[in-house]
Amino acid sequence: MVMEVNQGNFNEVIKDTVPVLVDFWAPWCGPCKMLGPVLEEVAVELEGKMKVTKLNVDENQEISMEYGVSSIPTVLVFKEGALVDRFVGFMPKAAIIQKLEKHI
Amino acid sequence: MSERYDIAIVGSGPAGITAAINAKIRNKKIILFGYENLSNKLYLAPRIDNYVGFHGIRGKELAEKFKAHLDEMDIEITYERPDNIYAMGDYYAIMINGKLYEATALILATGIQFGKPFRGEAEFLGRGVGYCATCDAPLYKGKTVTIIGYNKESIEEANYVSELAEKVYFVPMMKEEYSLNHNIEVIQDKPVEIVGSTKVEKLVLKNSEIQSDGIFILRDSVPPDQLVPGLLVEDAHIKVNRDMETNLEGCYAAGDVTGKPYQYLKAMGEGQVAALNAVAYLERRKLNSDGVSNPTEGK
Ligand SMILES: Cc1cc2nc3c(=O)[nH]c(=O)nc-3n(C[C@H](O)[C@H](O)[C@H](O)COP(=O)(O)OP(=O)(O)OC[C@H]3O[C@@H](n4cnc5c(N)ncnc54)[C@H](O)[C@@H]3O)c2cc1C
């Protein structure tokens, strides 16, 4: 299940004991629409090993600015609150899992 | 919602049309994206001496023969240009100006791209450098954006961005006439390098520099791994095996895009191999899904 994060809960959520993936997206972004369902599948596959979340950049501009998100979709990976990885743009499921494996 | 094709073929050069012809013979539902003249490289070749059976033929003549062959087989070319193709798992989503096509298998026959990336371009991709200004424009509200434009579409994109960004610079790389919104500053200079620290800070040109939060490079053709994110590219060519398979399941590549030599017959042979293997892939998938569904029917 992909959890929605925002300004209110972001800092809390990224401190989780399992690594946290945050998908920065917006409703007007085509590639984001395609990445969404792929990340849903990733969430199922990595259940218990990684938390998959998404953040709407239109509604949460401060966080987007803080992490220098200048192109979406951007995916950030956090480990106990620290940013450990980022990738930009759509990626197929296998490539995402491969990238995430080193963090879990 | 949109109907799903068996095989989508991108590119109407010798590789793409050969793939289309062979897939059609195998009765697959195909869509072929490309151009009226098939391929500029074919159309412009003055004289071809290594195309077996047609010694000394002109490219234009050969293109006409190819077109007659396509007509004979009722193969239509869709005159559209995919912007992005996404590997969704069990199908490919092909985006064209917001429109969506779906295909189970994909054959890339887009030829080779000329022009090297700018220094710093790859490094800052996604950290200020982008290839689709309209896609990311809302992120640049109140900021400074530079657009390096190679075509007509880049004008439209620049005009759109100028409605959101605080300041827009436009660096024209084409010769044609264009008309930009009055608040866009045109810079007639040659881009050299993109510079920054954690993100883009400026564009360095031959005789000047532009401070900029974002730089969009709008070329005619995008590199294959930009067209299909996740595609494995080596030395600017799509990596394939003897079966013309790429690293993405169900995605094949053929022609100049896979590497040298750049020749008609090599391109066509590869197009044929790609098509036949794409057909085999479709059949394999069908078998698998039958195999899975049978036991659950409980017979
Ligand atoms: C002047 C000249 C002379 C040549 N002479 C010879 C010769 O004598 N003998 C020989 O063997 N070879 C010759 N070649 C090389 C030959 O032209 C190429 O090897 C051959 O055209 C490669 O075919 P292809 O199908 O891989 O790619 P191309 O012919 O380049 O076709 C690719 C097509 O795909 C289109 N395309 C790209 N991206 C997209 C997209 N996103 N959506 C839709 N369409 C897209 C392109 O615009 C193009 O029309 C010559 C080339 C040139 C330029």
Short mmCIF file of C-alpha atoms and ligand atoms in Angstrom, two decimals:
data_model
loop_
_atom_site.label_atom_id
_atom_site.label_comp_id
_atom_site.label_asym_id
_atom_site.label_seq_id
_atom_site.Cartn_x
_atom_site.Cartn_y
_atom_site.Cartn_z
CA MET A 1 0.00 0.00 0.00
CA VAL A 2 1.29 3.43 -0.91
CA MET A 3 0.88 5.96 1.87
CA GLU A 4 0.26 9.66 1.24
CA VAL A 5 2.72 11.97 3.04
CA ASN A 6 2.63 15.76 3.44
CA GLN A 7 4.19 18.68 5.31
CA GLY A 8 2.45 17.52 8.49
CA ASN A 9 3.78 13.97 8.75
CA PHE A 10 6.81 13.94 6.41
CA ASN A 11 9.59 14.34 8.97
CA GLU A 12 8.01 11.70 11.19
CA VAL A 13 7.45 9.19 8.40
CA ILE A 14 10.99 9.28 6.97
CA LYS A 15 12.40 8.31 10.38
CA ASP A 16 10.79 4.88 10.20
CA THR A 17 12.97 1.88 11.09
CA VAL A 18 12.50 0.42 7.61
CA PRO A 19 13.79 2.49 4.64
CA VAL A 20 11.21 4.88 3.21
CA LEU A 21 10.67 5.66 -0.46
CA VAL A 22 8.99 8.96 -1.30
CA ASP A 23 7.54 9.49 -4.77
CA PHE A 24 7.33 13.22 -5.57
CA TRP A 25 4.47 13.59 -8.04
CA ALA A 26 1.77 15.96 -9.29
CA PRO A 27 -1.57 15.42 -11.00
CA TRP A 28 -0.45 17.26 -14.17
CA CYS A 29 2.61 15.08 -14.72
CA GLY A 30 2.25 12.31 -17.33
CA PRO A 31 5.21 10.13 -16.34
CA CYS A 32 4.06 10.34 -12.70
CA LYS A 33 0.78 8.73 -13.73
CA MET A 34 2.68 5.84 -15.27
CA LEU A 35 5.08 5.46 -12.35
CA GLY A 36 2.25 5.37 -9.79
CA PRO A 37 0.95 1.86 -10.59
CA VAL A 38 4.52 0.56 -10.92
CA LEU A 39 5.30 1.78 -7.40
CA GLU A 40 2.11 0.15 -6.12
CA GLU A 41 3.56 -3.14 -7.37
CA VAL A 42 6.93 -2.35 -5.82
CA ALA A 43 5.19 -1.70 -2.50
CA VAL A 44 3.55 -5.12 -2.62
CA GLU A 45 6.80 -6.84 -3.54
CA LEU A 46 8.81 -5.12 -0.79
CA GLU A 47 6.11 -5.35 1.86
CA GLY A 48 7.69 -5.21 5.31
CA LYS A 49 11.13 -4.32 3.89
CA MET A 50 10.45 -0.84 2.63
CA LYS A 51 7.76 1.73 3.14
CA VAL A 52 6.50 3.25 -0.10
CA THR A 53 4.97 6.73 0.11
CA LYS A 54 4.03 9.58 -2.21
CA LEU A 55 4.07 13.34 -1.87
CA ASN A 56 2.12 15.81 -4.00
CA VAL A 57 4.59 18.58 -4.94
CA ASP A 58 1.83 21.10 -5.68
CA GLU A 59 0.53 20.86 -2.14
CA ASN A 60 3.91 20.48 -0.42
CA GLN A 61 6.23 22.95 -2.11
CA GLU A 62 8.45 23.51 0.91
CA ILE A 63 9.55 19.90 1.09
CA SER A 64 10.12 19.80 -2.66
CA MET A 65 12.29 22.90 -2.38
CA GLU A 66 14.18 21.56 0.60
CA TYR A 67 15.21 18.47 -1.36
CA GLY A 68 15.82 20.31 -4.62
CA VAL A 69 13.18 18.43 -6.57
CA SER A 70 13.28 20.18 -9.95
CA SER A 71 11.82 17.51 -12.17
CA ILE A 72 9.13 14.96 -11.48
CA PRO A 73 8.66 12.15 -10.87
CA THR A 74 11.57 12.17 -8.45
CA VAL A 75 11.96 9.34 -5.99
CA LEU A 76 13.92 9.83 -2.77
CA VAL A 77 14.97 7.06 -0.43
CA PHE A 78 15.45 7.71 3.29
CA LYS A 79 17.04 5.59 5.98
CA GLU A 80 16.21 6.67 9.50
CA GLY A 81 15.59 10.19 8.29
CA ALA A 82 18.72 10.49 6.15
CA LEU A 83 18.52 10.80 2.38
CA VAL A 84 20.42 7.84 0.90
CA ASP A 85 19.37 7.72 -2.74
CA ARG A 86 17.44 9.54 -5.42
CA PHE A 87 16.35 8.85 -8.94
CA VAL A 88 14.50 10.95 -11.46
CA GLY A 89 11.96 9.99 -14.07
CA PHE A 90 10.02 6.85 -14.85
CA MET A 91 11.74 3.51 -14.34
CA PRO A 92 10.51 -0.02 -14.95
CA LYS A 93 9.76 -2.16 -11.91
CA ALA A 94 12.79 -4.45 -12.20
CA ALA A 95 15.14 -1.45 -12.35
CA ILE A 96 13.52 0.15 -9.31
CA ILE A 97 13.76 -3.03 -7.25
CA GLN A 98 17.38 -3.45 -8.29
CA LYS A 99 18.15 0.10 -7.19
CA LEU A 100 16.37 -0.38 -3.87
CA GLU A 101 17.93 -3.72 -3.05
CA LYS A 102 21.12 -2.19 -1.68
CA HIS A 103 19.10 -0.28 0.91
CA ILE A 104 17.15 -3.19 2.37
CA MET B 1 -9.66 2.24 -22.90
CA SER B 2 -7.10 2.36 -25.72
CA GLU B 3 -6.85 -0.84 -27.77
CA ARG B 4 -3.70 -2.84 -27.27
CA TYR B 5 -1.49 -3.70 -30.24
CA ASP B 6 0.60 -6.85 -30.33
CA ILE B 7 3.69 -5.03 -31.54
CA ALA B 8 4.52 -1.34 -31.77
CA ILE B 9 7.37 -0.46 -34.11
CA VAL B 10 9.02 2.93 -33.73
CA GLY B 11 10.80 4.19 -36.83
CA SER B 12 9.98 3.73 -40.51
CA GLY B 13 13.50 3.27 -41.88
CA PRO B 14 14.67 0.01 -43.46
CA ALA B 15 14.80 -1.73 -40.06
CA GLY B 16 11.33 -0.67 -38.93
CA ILE B 17 9.52 -1.47 -42.16
CA THR B 18 11.18 -4.88 -42.44
CA ALA B 19 10.05 -5.62 -38.90
CA ALA B 20 6.54 -4.48 -39.78
CA ILE B 21 6.35 -6.64 -42.90
CA ASN B 22 7.48 -9.75 -41.06
CA ALA B 23 5.17 -9.18 -38.10
CA LYS B 24 2.28 -8.64 -40.47
CA ILE B 25 3.03 -11.90 -42.31
CA ARG B 26 2.71 -13.58 -38.91
CA ASN B 27 -0.71 -12.00 -38.54
CA LYS B 28 0.12 -9.74 -35.63
CA LYS B 29 -1.73 -6.56 -34.87
CA ILE B 30 0.89 -3.89 -35.42
CA ILE B 31 1.34 -0.15 -35.31
CA LEU B 32 4.25 1.46 -37.14
CA PHE B 33 5.31 5.01 -36.21
CA GLY B 34 7.30 7.06 -38.70
CA TYR B 35 7.40 9.47 -41.60
CA GLU B 36 5.94 9.91 -45.04
CA ASN B 37 9.34 9.59 -46.77
CA LEU B 38 10.20 6.61 -44.50
CA SER B 39 13.71 7.79 -43.64
CA ASN B 40 15.71 10.84 -44.60
CA LYS B 41 18.83 8.73 -44.77
CA LEU B 42 17.25 6.43 -47.25
CA TYR B 43 15.60 9.18 -49.24
CA LEU B 44 18.81 11.19 -49.57
CA ALA B 45 21.26 8.42 -50.52
CA PRO B 46 22.57 9.36 -53.99
CA ARG B 47 23.53 5.90 -55.14
CA ILE B 48 23.51 2.52 -53.45
CA ASP B 49 25.81 -0.23 -54.65
CA ASN B 50 25.62 -2.75 -51.83
CA TYR B 51 21.90 -3.45 -51.79
CA VAL B 52 21.84 -6.92 -53.27
CA GLY B 53 19.81 -7.14 -56.44
CA PHE B 54 19.64 -3.38 -57.00
CA HIS B 55 23.09 -2.27 -58.05
CA GLY B 56 23.33 1.51 -58.52
CA ILE B 57 19.83 2.32 -57.28
CA ARG B 58 19.04 5.78 -55.85
CA GLY B 59 17.79 5.99 -52.30
CA LYS B 60 14.61 7.72 -53.41
CA GLU B 61 13.84 4.93 -55.86
CA LEU B 62 14.44 2.31 -53.21
CA ALA B 63 12.17 4.20 -50.81
CA GLU B 64 9.43 4.12 -53.44
CA LYS B 65 9.81 0.38 -53.82
CA PHE B 66 9.60 0.00 -50.06
CA LYS B 67 6.44 2.07 -49.95
CA ALA B 68 4.85 0.03 -52.71
CA HIS B 69 5.66 -3.10 -50.71
CA LEU B 70 4.00 -1.65 -47.60
CA ASP B 71 0.92 -0.65 -49.61
CA GLU B 72 0.75 -4.12 -51.12
CA MET B 73 0.57 -5.56 -47.63
CA ASP B 74 -1.83 -2.94 -46.26
CA ILE B 75 0.68 -1.67 -43.76
CA GLU B 76 0.00 1.89 -42.78
CA ILE B 77 2.45 4.25 -41.19
CA THR B 78 1.17 6.30 -38.28
CA TYR B 79 2.70 9.73 -38.79
CA GLU B 80 3.29 10.43 -35.15
CA ARG B 81 6.34 10.62 -32.98
CA PRO B 82 6.36 8.87 -29.61
CA ASP B 83 7.75 11.16 -26.89
CA ASN B 84 8.08 8.56 -24.17
CA ILE B 85 7.59 4.85 -23.88
CA TYR B 86 7.11 3.26 -20.49
CA ALA B 87 7.70 -0.40 -19.60
CA MET B 88 4.64 -1.07 -17.46
CA GLY B 89 5.42 -4.74 -16.86
CA ASP B 90 3.03 -6.62 -19.09
CA TYR B 91 2.77 -3.95 -21.77
CA TYR B 92 4.40 -0.80 -23.13
CA ALA B 93 2.68 2.56 -22.75
CA ILE B 94 3.50 4.84 -25.68
CA MET B 95 2.87 8.54 -25.06
CA ILE B 96 2.43 11.04 -27.89
CA ASN B 97 1.48 14.56 -26.84
CA GLY B 98 -0.55 13.26 -23.96
CA LYS B 99 -2.20 10.57 -26.12
CA LEU B 100 -1.63 6.97 -25.12
CA TYR B 101 -1.06 3.81 -27.18
CA GLU B 102 -0.52 0.37 -25.71
CA ALA B 103 1.43 -2.57 -27.12
CA THR B 104 2.53 -5.88 -25.68
CA ALA B 105 5.88 -5.94 -27.51
CA LEU B 106 8.03 -3.11 -28.78
CA ILE B 107 10.58 -2.81 -31.58
CA LEU B 108 12.83 0.25 -31.60
CA ALA B 109 14.16 1.14 -35.05
CA THR B 110 14.80 4.84 -34.62
CA GLY B 111 18.16 5.07 -36.38
CA ILE B 112 21.11 6.95 -34.89
CA GLN B 113 21.01 10.38 -33.41
CA PHE B 114 23.52 13.02 -34.30
CA GLY B 115 24.84 15.59 -31.90
CA LYS B 116 26.62 15.04 -28.63
CA PRO B 117 25.19 16.09 -25.27
CA PHE B 118 26.57 19.28 -23.71
CA ARG B 119 29.14 19.05 -20.93
CA GLY B 120 27.28 18.77 -17.63
CA GLU B 121 24.03 17.73 -19.32
CA ALA B 122 23.98 14.16 -18.04
CA GLU B 123 25.34 15.15 -14.65
CA PHE B 124 22.51 17.62 -13.94
CA LEU B 125 19.69 15.68 -15.55
CA GLY B 126 16.80 15.93 -13.10
CA ARG B 127 18.65 18.52 -11.03
CA GLY B 128 17.75 21.42 -13.23
CA VAL B 129 18.33 19.90 -16.66
CA GLY B 130 15.28 18.53 -18.43
CA TYR B 131 13.98 17.56 -21.87
CA CYS B 132 10.33 18.50 -21.44
CA ALA B 133 9.76 22.10 -20.42
CA THR B 134 5.98 21.87 -20.32
CA CYS B 135 6.21 18.80 -18.07
CA ASP B 136 8.24 20.53 -15.38
CA ALA B 137 7.29 24.19 -15.87
CA PRO B 138 5.11 24.38 -12.73
CA LEU B 139 8.20 23.56 -10.65
CA TYR B 140 9.84 26.75 -11.92
CA LYS B 141 7.21 29.21 -10.80
CA GLY B 142 8.98 32.49 -10.07
CA LYS B 143 12.38 31.15 -11.18
CA THR B 144 14.74 31.61 -14.10
CA VAL B 145 14.64 29.10 -16.93
CA THR B 146 16.78 28.77 -20.06
CA ILE B 147 15.54 26.88 -23.09
CA ILE B 148 17.88 25.59 -25.77
CA GLY B 149 15.57 25.09 -28.72
CA TYR B 150 16.22 23.01 -31.82
CA ASN B 151 12.74 22.98 -33.36
CA LYS B 152 9.31 24.58 -33.70
CA GLU B 153 7.92 22.78 -30.69
CA SER B 154 10.54 24.40 -28.50
CA ILE B 155 8.99 27.81 -29.30
CA GLU B 156 5.62 26.68 -28.02
CA GLU B 157 7.23 25.25 -24.92
CA ALA B 158 9.17 28.46 -24.29
CA ASN B 159 6.02 30.54 -24.60
CA TYR B 160 4.22 28.30 -22.16
CA VAL B 161 7.05 28.37 -19.63
CA SER B 162 7.19 32.17 -19.87
CA GLU B 163 3.71 32.30 -18.36
CA LEU B 164 4.95 30.61 -15.18
CA ALA B 165 8.62 31.36 -14.75
CA GLU B 166 9.92 34.72 -13.59
CA LYS B 167 12.43 34.96 -16.44
CA VAL B 168 12.93 32.92 -19.60
CA TYR B 169 15.96 32.91 -21.87
CA PHE B 170 15.78 31.26 -25.25
CA VAL B 171 18.86 30.02 -27.08
CA PRO B 172 17.84 29.25 -30.69
CA MET B 173 19.73 26.39 -32.36
CA MET B 174 17.68 26.51 -35.57
CA LYS B 175 17.62 28.76 -38.58
CA GLU B 176 13.89 29.09 -39.20
CA GLU B 177 11.81 32.09 -38.23
CA TYR B 178 10.08 32.04 -34.90
CA SER B 179 7.94 34.26 -32.75
CA LEU B 180 8.32 34.30 -29.00
CA ASN B 181 6.41 36.06 -26.26
CA HIS B 182 7.83 39.54 -25.66
CA ASN B 183 9.04 38.71 -22.16
CA ILE B 184 11.43 36.02 -23.41
CA GLU B 185 15.02 37.12 -23.89
CA VAL B 186 16.71 35.61 -26.95
CA ILE B 187 20.40 34.79 -26.63
CA GLN B 188 22.23 34.26 -29.92
CA ASP B 189 25.20 32.26 -28.72
CA LYS B 190 26.49 28.72 -28.69
CA PRO B 191 25.96 26.65 -25.52
CA VAL B 192 29.11 24.98 -24.24
CA GLU B 193 28.60 23.69 -20.74
CA ILE B 194 26.11 23.38 -17.88
CA VAL B 195 27.57 24.29 -14.51
CA GLY B 196 26.37 23.95 -10.94
CA SER B 197 27.00 22.34 -7.59
CA THR B 198 24.16 20.19 -6.26
CA LYS B 199 21.89 21.60 -8.94
CA VAL B 200 22.09 23.72 -12.07
CA GLU B 201 23.40 27.25 -11.58
CA LYS B 202 24.31 28.52 -15.02
CA LEU B 203 24.68 27.86 -18.70
CA VAL B 204 28.05 28.75 -20.13
CA LEU B 205 28.00 29.83 -23.77
CA LYS B 206 30.81 30.68 -26.15
CA ASN B 207 30.66 34.40 -25.44
CA SER B 208 28.43 34.73 -22.40
CA GLU B 209 26.93 33.08 -19.34
CA ILE B 210 23.32 32.79 -18.17
CA GLN B 211 22.45 32.34 -14.49
CA SER B 212 19.57 29.92 -14.49
CA ASP B 213 17.66 27.61 -12.12
CA GLY B 214 16.62 25.30 -14.91
CA ILE B 215 17.84 24.45 -18.42
CA PHE B 216 15.66 22.64 -20.92
CA ILE B 217 17.21 21.12 -24.02
CA LEU B 218 14.60 20.52 -26.69
CA ARG B 219 16.06 18.46 -29.52
CA ASP B 220 14.39 16.66 -32.39
CA SER B 221 15.41 13.24 -31.27
CA VAL B 222 15.91 12.06 -27.77
CA PRO B 223 18.50 9.41 -26.87
CA PRO B 224 16.98 5.90 -26.77
CA ASP B 225 17.24 5.62 -22.99
CA GLN B 226 15.34 8.90 -22.65
CA LEU B 227 12.69 7.63 -25.06
CA VAL B 228 12.39 4.36 -23.12
CA PRO B 229 13.44 4.89 -19.49
CA GLY B 230 15.31 1.90 -18.10
CA LEU B 231 16.64 0.80 -21.48
CA LEU B 232 20.28 -0.27 -21.38
CA VAL B 233 22.44 1.78 -23.73
CA GLU B 234 26.15 1.28 -24.30
CA ASP B 235 28.31 3.74 -26.25
CA ALA B 236 25.17 5.53 -27.45
CA HIS B 237 23.71 2.34 -28.95
CA ILE B 238 20.97 0.10 -27.59
CA LYS B 239 22.47 -3.07 -26.19
CA VAL B 240 21.03 -6.19 -27.85
CA ASN B 241 21.83 -9.89 -28.09
CA ARG B 242 21.71 -12.10 -31.17
CA ASP B 243 17.93 -12.25 -30.88
CA MET B 244 17.78 -8.43 -30.90
CA GLU B 245 16.46 -8.50 -27.33
CA THR B 246 17.19 -5.48 -25.15
CA ASN B 247 17.43 -5.61 -21.35
CA LEU B 248 13.66 -5.00 -21.14
CA GLU B 249 11.44 -8.02 -21.63
CA GLY B 250 9.42 -7.77 -24.81
CA CYS B 251 11.46 -4.87 -26.14
CA TYR B 252 13.61 -5.42 -29.24
CA ALA B 253 15.83 -3.08 -31.24
CA ALA B 254 17.06 -3.13 -34.84
CA GLY B 255 19.08 -1.09 -37.33
CA ASP B 256 21.57 1.72 -36.83
CA VAL B 257 20.28 2.22 -33.28
CA THR B 258 21.95 -1.05 -32.19
CA GLY B 259 25.39 -0.15 -33.54
CA LYS B 260 27.70 -0.27 -36.52
CA PRO B 261 27.94 -0.98 -39.39
CA TYR B 262 25.32 1.54 -40.50
CA GLN B 263 24.00 -0.22 -43.60
CA TYR B 264 20.62 -1.01 -45.17
CA LEU B 265 20.92 -4.76 -45.28
CA LYS B 266 22.19 -5.05 -41.73
CA ALA B 267 19.31 -2.86 -40.55
CA MET B 268 16.79 -4.96 -42.46
CA GLY B 269 18.18 -8.28 -41.29
CA GLU B 270 18.00 -7.07 -37.73
CA GLY B 271 14.45 -5.81 -38.24
CA GLN B 272 13.44 -9.25 -39.41
CA VAL B 273 15.12 -11.04 -36.50
CA ALA B 274 13.52 -8.59 -34.06
CA ALA B 275 10.05 -9.14 -35.53
CA LEU B 276 10.28 -12.92 -35.48
CA ASN B 277 11.48 -12.92 -31.89
CA ALA B 278 8.78 -10.47 -30.86
CA VAL B 279 6.26 -12.88 -32.39
CA ALA B 280 7.82 -15.76 -30.45
CA TYR B 281 7.61 -13.65 -27.29
CA LEU B 282 3.90 -13.04 -27.82
CA GLU B 283 3.33 -16.76 -28.31
CA ARG B 284 5.31 -17.62 -25.18
CA ARG B 285 3.25 -15.21 -23.13
CA LYS B 286 0.04 -16.63 -24.48
CA LEU B 287 1.13 -20.16 -23.58
CA ASN B 288 2.07 -19.04 -20.08
CA SER B 289 -1.21 -17.32 -19.42
CA ASP B 290 -3.11 -20.38 -20.70
CA GLY B 291 -0.98 -22.55 -18.45
CA VAL B 292 -1.89 -20.41 -15.47
CA SER B 293 -5.57 -20.12 -16.18
CA ASN B 294 -6.19 -23.82 -16.88
CA PRO B 295 -5.72 -25.18 -13.34
CA THR B 296 -7.95 -22.49 -11.82
CA GLU B 297 -10.76 -23.56 -14.11
CA GLY B 298 -10.86 -26.67 -11.95
CA LYS B 299 -11.29 -29.20 -14.74
C1 LIG C 1 23.69 9.93 -47.61
C2 LIG C 1 23.67 8.50 -47.11
C3 LIG C 1 24.02 7.48 -47.95
C4 LIG C 1 24.00 6.14 -47.51
N1 LIG C 1 24.36 5.17 -48.37
C5 LIG C 1 24.31 3.87 -47.98
C6 LIG C 1 24.63 2.82 -48.90
O1 LIG C 1 24.99 3.06 -50.06
N2 LIG C 1 24.54 1.54 -48.46
C7 LIG C 1 24.14 1.23 -47.18
O2 LIG C 1 24.04 0.04 -46.87
N3 LIG C 1 23.84 2.20 -46.29
C8 LIG C 1 23.92 3.51 -46.65
N4 LIG C 1 23.61 4.49 -45.74
C9 LIG C 1 23.26 4.13 -44.35
C10 LIG C 1 21.78 3.79 -44.21
O3 LIG C 1 21.05 4.92 -44.62
C11 LIG C 1 21.41 3.42 -42.79
O4 LIG C 1 22.24 2.38 -42.31
C12 LIG C 1 19.95 2.94 -42.72
O5 LIG C 1 19.08 3.96 -43.14
C13 LIG C 1 19.58 2.51 -41.29
O6 LIG C 1 18.23 2.17 -41.22
P1 LIG C 1 17.42 2.26 -39.87
O7 LIG C 1 16.06 1.75 -40.20
O8 LIG C 1 18.17 1.63 -38.77
O9 LIG C 1 17.37 3.82 -39.48
P2 LIG C 1 16.90 5.10 -40.30
O10 LIG C 1 16.97 4.87 -41.77
O11 LIG C 1 17.66 6.23 -39.73
O12 LIG C 1 15.36 5.23 -39.94
C14 LIG C 1 14.89 5.57 -38.66
C15 LIG C 1 13.61 6.34 -38.81
O13 LIG C 1 12.97 6.43 -37.54
C16 LIG C 1 12.54 7.76 -37.34
N5 LIG C 1 12.40 8.03 -35.91
C17 LIG C 1 13.36 8.28 -34.97
N6 LIG C 1 12.83 8.47 -33.76
C18 LIG C 1 11.48 8.34 -33.92
C19 LIG C 1 10.37 8.46 -33.04
N7 LIG C 1 10.50 8.72 -31.73
N8 LIG C 1 9.13 8.28 -33.55
C20 LIG C 1 8.95 8.01 -34.87
N9 LIG C 1 9.96 7.89 -35.74
C21 LIG C 1 11.20 8.07 -35.28
C22 LIG C 1 13.61 8.60 -38.00
O14 LIG C 1 13.18 9.90 -38.23
C23 LIG C 1 13.81 7.78 -39.28
O15 LIG C 1 12.84 8.11 -40.25
C24 LIG C 1 23.65 5.84 -46.17
C25 LIG C 1 23.30 6.89 -45.30
C26 LIG C 1 23.31 8.19 -45.75
C27 LIG C 1 22.95 9.30 -44.79
#
